[in-house]
Coordinates of C-alpha atoms in Angstrom, one line a residue:
Chain A
X1 CA -64.5 136.6 104.0
X2 CA -60.8 135.8 104.5
X3 CA -58.2 138.6 104.4
X4 CA -55.0 138.1 102.5
X5 CA -52.8 137.9 105.6
X6 CA -54.9 135.3 107.4
X7 CA -54.9 131.5 107.1
X8 CA -58.1 129.5 107.4
X9 CA -57.6 126.0 108.9
X10 CA -60.0 123.1 109.0
X11 CA -59.4 120.6 111.8
X12 CA -61.0 117.1 111.7
X13 CA -61.4 114.5 114.4
X14 CA -62.4 111.4 112.4
X15 CA -64.8 108.7 113.6
X16 CA -67.2 106.3 111.9
X17 CA -70.1 107.2 114.2
X18 CA -69.2 110.9 114.7
X19 CA -66.7 113.0 112.8
X20 CA -65.9 116.4 114.5
X21 CA -64.9 119.4 112.4
X22 CA -63.7 122.9 113.4
X23 CA -62.6 125.8 111.4
X24 CA -60.4 128.7 112.7
X25 CA -58.6 131.7 111.2
X26 CA -55.0 132.5 112.1
X27 CA -54.2 136.2 111.6
X28 CA -50.6 136.8 112.6
X29 CA -50.4 135.1 115.9
X30 CA -54.1 135.6 116.7
X31 CA -56.6 132.7 116.4
X32 CA -60.3 133.2 115.8
X33 CA -63.3 130.8 115.6
X34 CA -65.1 130.4 112.3
X35 CA -67.4 127.3 112.7
X36 CA -67.5 123.8 114.2
X37 CA -69.8 120.8 114.5
X38 CA -70.3 117.1 114.0
X39 CA -71.1 114.8 111.1
X40 CA -73.1 111.8 112.4
X41 CA -73.6 108.7 110.4
X42 CA -76.6 106.4 110.7
X43 CA -75.5 103.1 112.3
X44 CA -78.2 101.2 110.4
X45 CA -76.7 102.1 107.0
X46 CA -74.1 100.1 105.2
X47 CA -70.4 101.1 105.5
X48 CA -70.3 102.5 102.0
X49 CA -73.4 104.6 102.8
X50 CA -71.8 105.8 106.1
X51 CA -68.6 106.7 104.2
X52 CA -70.7 108.7 101.7
X53 CA -72.2 110.6 104.6
X54 CA -68.7 111.5 105.9
X55 CA -67.5 112.5 102.4
X56 CA -70.6 114.7 101.7
X57 CA -70.5 116.3 105.2
X58 CA -66.8 117.3 105.0
X59 CA -67.2 118.4 101.3
X60 CA -70.1 120.7 102.4
X61 CA -68.1 122.2 105.3
X62 CA -65.2 122.9 102.9
X63 CA -67.6 124.5 100.4
X64 CA -69.1 126.7 103.0
X65 CA -66.0 127.8 105.0
X66 CA -63.4 127.7 102.2
X67 CA -60.3 126.6 104.3
X68 CA -56.8 126.8 102.9
X69 CA -55.2 124.0 105.0
X70 CA -56.4 121.0 106.9
X71 CA -55.3 119.0 109.9
X72 CA -56.5 115.6 110.9
X73 CA -56.0 113.9 114.2
X74 CA -54.2 110.6 114.1
X75 CA -56.5 108.0 115.6
X76 CA -55.8 105.5 118.4
X77 CA -55.4 101.9 117.7
X78 CA -58.4 100.3 119.5
X79 CA -58.2 97.2 121.6
X80 CA -60.8 95.7 119.3
X81 CA -59.3 95.1 115.8
X82 CA -62.7 95.3 114.1
X83 CA -63.2 98.8 115.6
X84 CA -59.7 99.8 114.5
X85 CA -60.6 98.7 111.0
X86 CA -63.9 100.7 111.0
X87 CA -62.1 103.8 112.4
X88 CA -59.4 103.5 109.8
X89 CA -62.0 103.4 107.1
X90 CA -63.7 106.5 108.5
X91 CA -60.4 108.3 108.6
X92 CA -59.6 107.2 105.1
X93 CA -62.9 108.8 103.9
X94 CA -62.2 112.0 105.8
X95 CA -58.7 112.4 104.3
X96 CA -60.3 111.5 100.9
X97 CA -62.7 114.4 101.2
X98 CA -59.8 116.8 102.0
X99 CA -57.7 115.5 99.2
X100 CA -60.6 115.7 96.8
X101 CA -61.0 119.4 97.6
X102 CA -57.3 120.0 96.9
X103 CA -56.4 120.8 100.5
X104 CA -53.0 120.1 102.0
X105 CA -53.5 117.6 104.9
X106 CA -51.3 117.6 108.0
X107 CA -51.6 114.9 110.7
X108 CA -51.1 115.2 114.4
X109 CA -51.3 112.7 117.2
X110 CA -53.6 113.3 120.2
X111 CA -50.5 113.8 122.2
X112 CA -49.3 116.7 119.9
X113 CA -52.8 118.2 119.9
X114 CA -53.1 118.2 123.8
X115 CA -49.5 119.5 124.1
X116 CA -50.4 122.3 121.8
X117 CA -53.7 123.3 123.4
X118 CA -53.3 122.3 127.1
X119 CA -49.5 122.3 127.3
X120 CA -49.3 118.7 128.4
X121 CA -49.9 115.5 126.5
X122 CA -51.9 113.7 129.2
X123 CA -54.7 116.2 129.5
X124 CA -58.3 115.1 130.0
X125 CA -61.0 115.7 127.3
X126 CA -62.6 118.3 129.5
X127 CA -59.4 120.2 129.8
X128 CA -59.0 120.3 126.0
X129 CA -62.6 121.5 125.7
X130 CA -62.0 124.2 128.4
X131 CA -58.8 125.5 126.7
X132 CA -60.5 125.5 123.2
X133 CA -63.2 127.8 124.7
X134 CA -60.6 130.1 126.3
X135 CA -58.2 130.2 123.3
X136 CA -60.9 131.0 120.8
X137 CA -62.9 133.2 123.2
X138 CA -66.1 131.2 122.7
X139 CA -69.3 132.1 124.4
X140 CA -70.4 128.4 124.6
X141 CA -68.7 125.0 124.8
X142 CA -68.6 122.9 121.6
X143 CA -69.3 119.2 121.8
X144 CA -66.3 117.0 122.6
X145 CA -65.9 115.9 119.0
X146 CA -66.1 119.5 117.7
X147 CA -63.6 120.6 120.4
X148 CA -61.1 118.0 119.4
X149 CA -61.4 119.1 115.8
X150 CA -60.9 122.7 116.8
X151 CA -57.9 121.7 119.0
X152 CA -56.4 119.9 116.0
X153 CA -56.8 123.1 113.9
X154 CA -55.2 125.1 116.8
X155 CA -52.3 122.6 116.9
X156 CA -51.7 123.1 113.2
X157 CA -52.0 126.9 113.5
X158 CA -48.8 126.9 115.6
X159 CA -47.0 124.3 113.5
X160 CA -47.7 121.4 115.8
X161 CA -45.5 123.1 118.4
X162 CA -46.3 123.7 122.1
X163 CA -48.2 126.7 123.5
X164 CA -45.2 129.0 123.2
X165 CA -46.1 129.9 119.7
X166 CA -49.7 131.1 120.4
X167 CA -50.4 134.5 121.7
X168 CA -54.1 134.9 122.5
X169 CA -55.6 138.2 123.4
X170 CA -53.4 139.2 126.3
X171 CA -53.2 135.7 127.9
X172 CA -50.2 133.6 128.5
X173 CA -50.5 129.9 129.1
X174 CA -48.8 127.8 131.7
X175 CA -49.4 124.1 132.3
X176 CA -52.8 124.2 130.6
X177 CA -54.0 127.3 132.3
X178 CA -54.3 130.8 131.0
X179 CA -52.4 133.2 133.3
Chain B
X1 CA -68.9 100.2 74.5
X2 CA -71.5 98.7 76.8
X3 CA -74.7 97.2 75.3
X4 CA -78.0 97.8 77.1
X5 CA -78.4 94.2 78.3
X6 CA -74.9 93.9 79.8
X7 CA -73.7 95.0 83.2
X8 CA -70.2 96.4 83.8
X9 CA -68.7 95.6 87.2
X10 CA -65.6 97.1 88.8
X11 CA -64.0 94.9 91.5
X12 CA -61.5 96.3 94.0
X13 CA -59.1 94.5 96.3
X14 CA -58.0 97.4 98.6
X15 CA -54.5 97.8 100.1
X16 CA -52.3 100.8 101.1
X17 CA -49.3 99.5 99.2
X18 CA -51.2 97.9 96.3
X19 CA -54.9 98.2 95.3
X20 CA -56.0 95.7 92.7
X21 CA -58.8 96.5 90.3
X22 CA -60.6 94.4 87.7
X23 CA -63.5 95.2 85.4
X24 CA -65.8 92.6 83.8
X25 CA -69.0 92.6 81.8
X26 CA -71.9 90.4 82.6
X27 CA -74.1 89.7 79.6
X28 CA -76.9 87.4 80.5
X29 CA -75.0 84.6 82.3
X30 CA -71.8 85.2 80.4
X31 CA -68.9 87.0 81.9
X32 CA -66.2 88.8 79.9
X33 CA -63.0 90.5 80.8
X34 CA -62.6 94.3 80.2
X35 CA -59.5 95.4 82.1
X36 CA -57.5 94.9 85.3
X37 CA -54.4 96.1 87.0
X38 CA -52.8 97.6 90.2
X39 CA -52.5 101.0 91.8
X40 CA -49.3 101.2 93.7
X41 CA -48.5 103.9 96.2
X42 CA -45.0 105.2 97.0
X43 CA -44.1 104.1 100.6
X44 CA -42.0 107.2 101.0
X45 CA -45.0 109.6 100.7
X46 CA -47.2 110.7 103.6
X47 CA -50.5 108.8 104.2
X48 CA -52.6 111.7 102.7
X49 CA -50.4 111.6 99.6
X50 CA -50.8 107.8 99.3
X51 CA -54.6 108.1 99.8
X52 CA -54.6 110.7 97.0
X53 CA -52.8 108.2 94.7
X54 CA -55.5 105.5 95.5
X55 CA -58.3 108.0 94.9
X56 CA -56.9 109.3 91.6
X57 CA -56.1 105.8 90.4
X58 CA -59.6 104.4 91.0
X59 CA -61.2 107.6 89.6
X60 CA -59.1 107.2 86.4
X61 CA -60.2 103.5 86.1
X62 CA -63.8 104.5 86.5
X63 CA -63.5 107.3 83.9
X64 CA -61.9 105.0 81.4
X65 CA -64.0 101.8 81.8
X66 CA -67.4 103.4 82.9
X67 CA -68.6 100.6 85.3
X68 CA -72.2 100.6 86.5
X69 CA -71.7 98.8 89.8
X70 CA -68.8 98.1 92.1
X71 CA -67.7 95.4 94.6
X72 CA -65.0 95.7 97.2
X73 CA -63.4 92.9 99.1
X74 CA -63.8 93.1 102.9
X75 CA -60.3 93.1 104.3
X76 CA -58.8 90.9 107.0
X77 CA -58.1 92.2 110.5
X78 CA -54.3 92.0 110.7
X79 CA -52.4 90.7 113.7
X80 CA -50.7 94.1 113.8
X81 CA -53.2 96.8 114.9
X82 CA -51.2 99.5 113.1
X83 CA -51.3 97.6 109.8
X84 CA -55.1 97.1 110.3
X85 CA -55.5 100.9 110.8
X86 CA -53.5 101.6 107.6
X87 CA -55.4 99.0 105.6
X88 CA -58.7 100.4 106.9
X89 CA -57.7 103.9 105.7
X90 CA -56.8 102.5 102.2
X91 CA -60.1 100.8 102.0
X92 CA -61.9 103.9 103.2
X93 CA -60.2 105.8 100.3
X94 CA -61.1 103.2 97.8
X95 CA -64.8 103.2 98.8
X96 CA -64.7 107.1 98.8
X97 CA -63.5 107.0 95.1
X98 CA -66.4 104.7 94.2
X99 CA -69.0 106.7 96.2
X100 CA -67.6 110.0 94.6
X101 CA -68.3 108.5 91.2
X102 CA -71.9 107.7 92.2
X103 CA -71.4 103.9 91.9
X104 CA -73.3 101.5 94.1
X105 CA -70.8 99.6 96.3
X106 CA -71.3 96.0 97.4
X107 CA -69.0 94.3 99.9
X108 CA -67.9 90.6 100.0
X109 CA -65.7 88.7 102.4
X110 CA -62.7 86.8 101.0
X111 CA -64.6 83.6 101.9
X112 CA -67.6 84.7 99.7
X113 CA -65.2 85.6 96.9
X114 CA -63.4 82.3 97.0
X115 CA -66.7 80.4 97.3
X116 CA -67.9 82.1 94.2
X117 CA -64.8 81.7 92.1
X118 CA -63.3 78.4 93.3
X119 CA -66.3 76.8 94.9
X120 CA -64.7 76.6 98.3
X121 CA -63.9 79.2 100.9
X122 CA -60.4 77.9 101.8
X123 CA -58.9 78.1 98.3
X124 CA -55.2 79.2 97.9
X125 CA -54.4 82.5 96.1
X126 CA -53.1 80.5 93.1
X127 CA -56.4 78.6 92.8
X128 CA -58.3 81.9 92.7
X129 CA -55.8 83.2 90.0
X130 CA -56.2 80.0 88.0
X131 CA -60.0 80.1 88.1
X132 CA -60.2 83.8 87.2
X133 CA -58.1 83.0 84.1
X134 CA -60.4 80.1 83.1
X135 CA -63.7 81.8 83.9
X136 CA -62.8 84.9 81.9
X137 CA -60.9 83.0 79.2
X138 CA -57.8 85.1 79.7
X139 CA -54.7 84.5 77.6
X140 CA -52.3 85.6 80.4
X141 CA -52.4 85.5 84.2
X142 CA -53.1 88.8 86.0
X143 CA -51.1 89.7 89.1
X144 CA -52.5 88.3 92.4
X145 CA -54.0 91.7 93.4
X146 CA -55.7 92.2 90.0
X147 CA -56.9 88.6 90.1
X148 CA -58.4 89.1 93.5
X149 CA -60.2 92.2 92.2
X150 CA -61.5 90.4 89.2
X151 CA -62.6 87.5 91.5
X152 CA -64.5 90.1 93.6
X153 CA -66.3 91.4 90.5
X154 CA -67.1 87.8 89.4
X155 CA -68.5 87.2 92.9
X156 CA -70.7 90.3 92.5
X157 CA -71.8 89.2 89.0
X158 CA -73.6 86.2 90.4
X159 CA -75.0 88.0 93.4
X160 CA -72.4 86.8 96.0
X161 CA -73.7 83.3 95.4
X162 CA -71.7 80.1 94.8
X163 CA -70.7 78.9 91.3
X164 CA -74.1 77.5 90.4
X165 CA -75.1 80.8 89.0
X166 CA -72.2 81.2 86.6
X167 CA -72.3 79.6 83.2
X168 CA -69.2 80.2 81.3
X169 CA -68.6 79.2 77.7
X170 CA -69.7 75.6 77.9
X171 CA -67.9 74.8 81.2
X172 CA -69.4 73.6 84.5
X173 CA -67.5 74.0 87.7
X174 CA -67.1 71.5 90.5
X175 CA -65.0 72.0 93.6
X176 CA -62.8 74.7 92.0
X177 CA -62.3 72.9 88.7
X178 CA -63.9 73.4 85.4
X179 CA -65.5 70.1 84.1

């Protein structure tokens, strides 16, 4: 599935309601799409049950796609402290699933991820989505959460650096646009 | 180790720096001490490494003491949102370890725990510690974090209810004091 010279990266955009995941391969300087999606938890369940859903979901993604490294988006501190606490718990569960599987875990801020994918830190969600589609040559647009997870994996693929490090099939990127 | 009629409960007081744990047996209405302690993480390590320490620590406690149920203290929302986020992640990791081991996880607020152990919700930390020592007939005083974890297990032992449900060896409890 995975050639010796390529690196498979799992990106995670954690959330208690929806956790996005995205898997890409980096072969030399080329990136390619493997899989992506969302893990949704039932709001009517208890917190431990929702944490179990996140753990099981990520564990399943790892078992199916066999990544070698992982990258998790650093989450925002919310205005509502209770939401911040819930988000923190979801992120703790996501990192636990990665650690359980023995994966190295890198962390990137939303700013770093946007800088890496769009070329500027203040990009809109749609711009991130658009660039993920272009950079991975996707035929459809993944959901916002899956896109953010793929963007986090892309950010990790070029070492958390800006776009200079990526070379996609014949494109160059300037200010968030392929030229 | 664990007779058929007794229930072994693991209590957890989660924290990123220190996570307290305490294991007790409930046999009929009697409670007895099994073990307790603290899992400390190295502040110089990355968050994923610290989460790994919490996961491994709790997993080891479960493997050694074989509890059947678990109870985790609900954490306070801190004035500092960044601290709240870190605490949330530690708590998410603790719950992940319990869920991984297939344990049912109950949650109690500090108010419920204090009500259960001291008989009033506004008890000081020292009062909780004192009552844990008395209720479990300990010869020494566990650290504050271990005491809080034991208190959480005691709270679960009588169904999150007040002190009425506990009957310790010949004692009755009134307003946080054994009489």
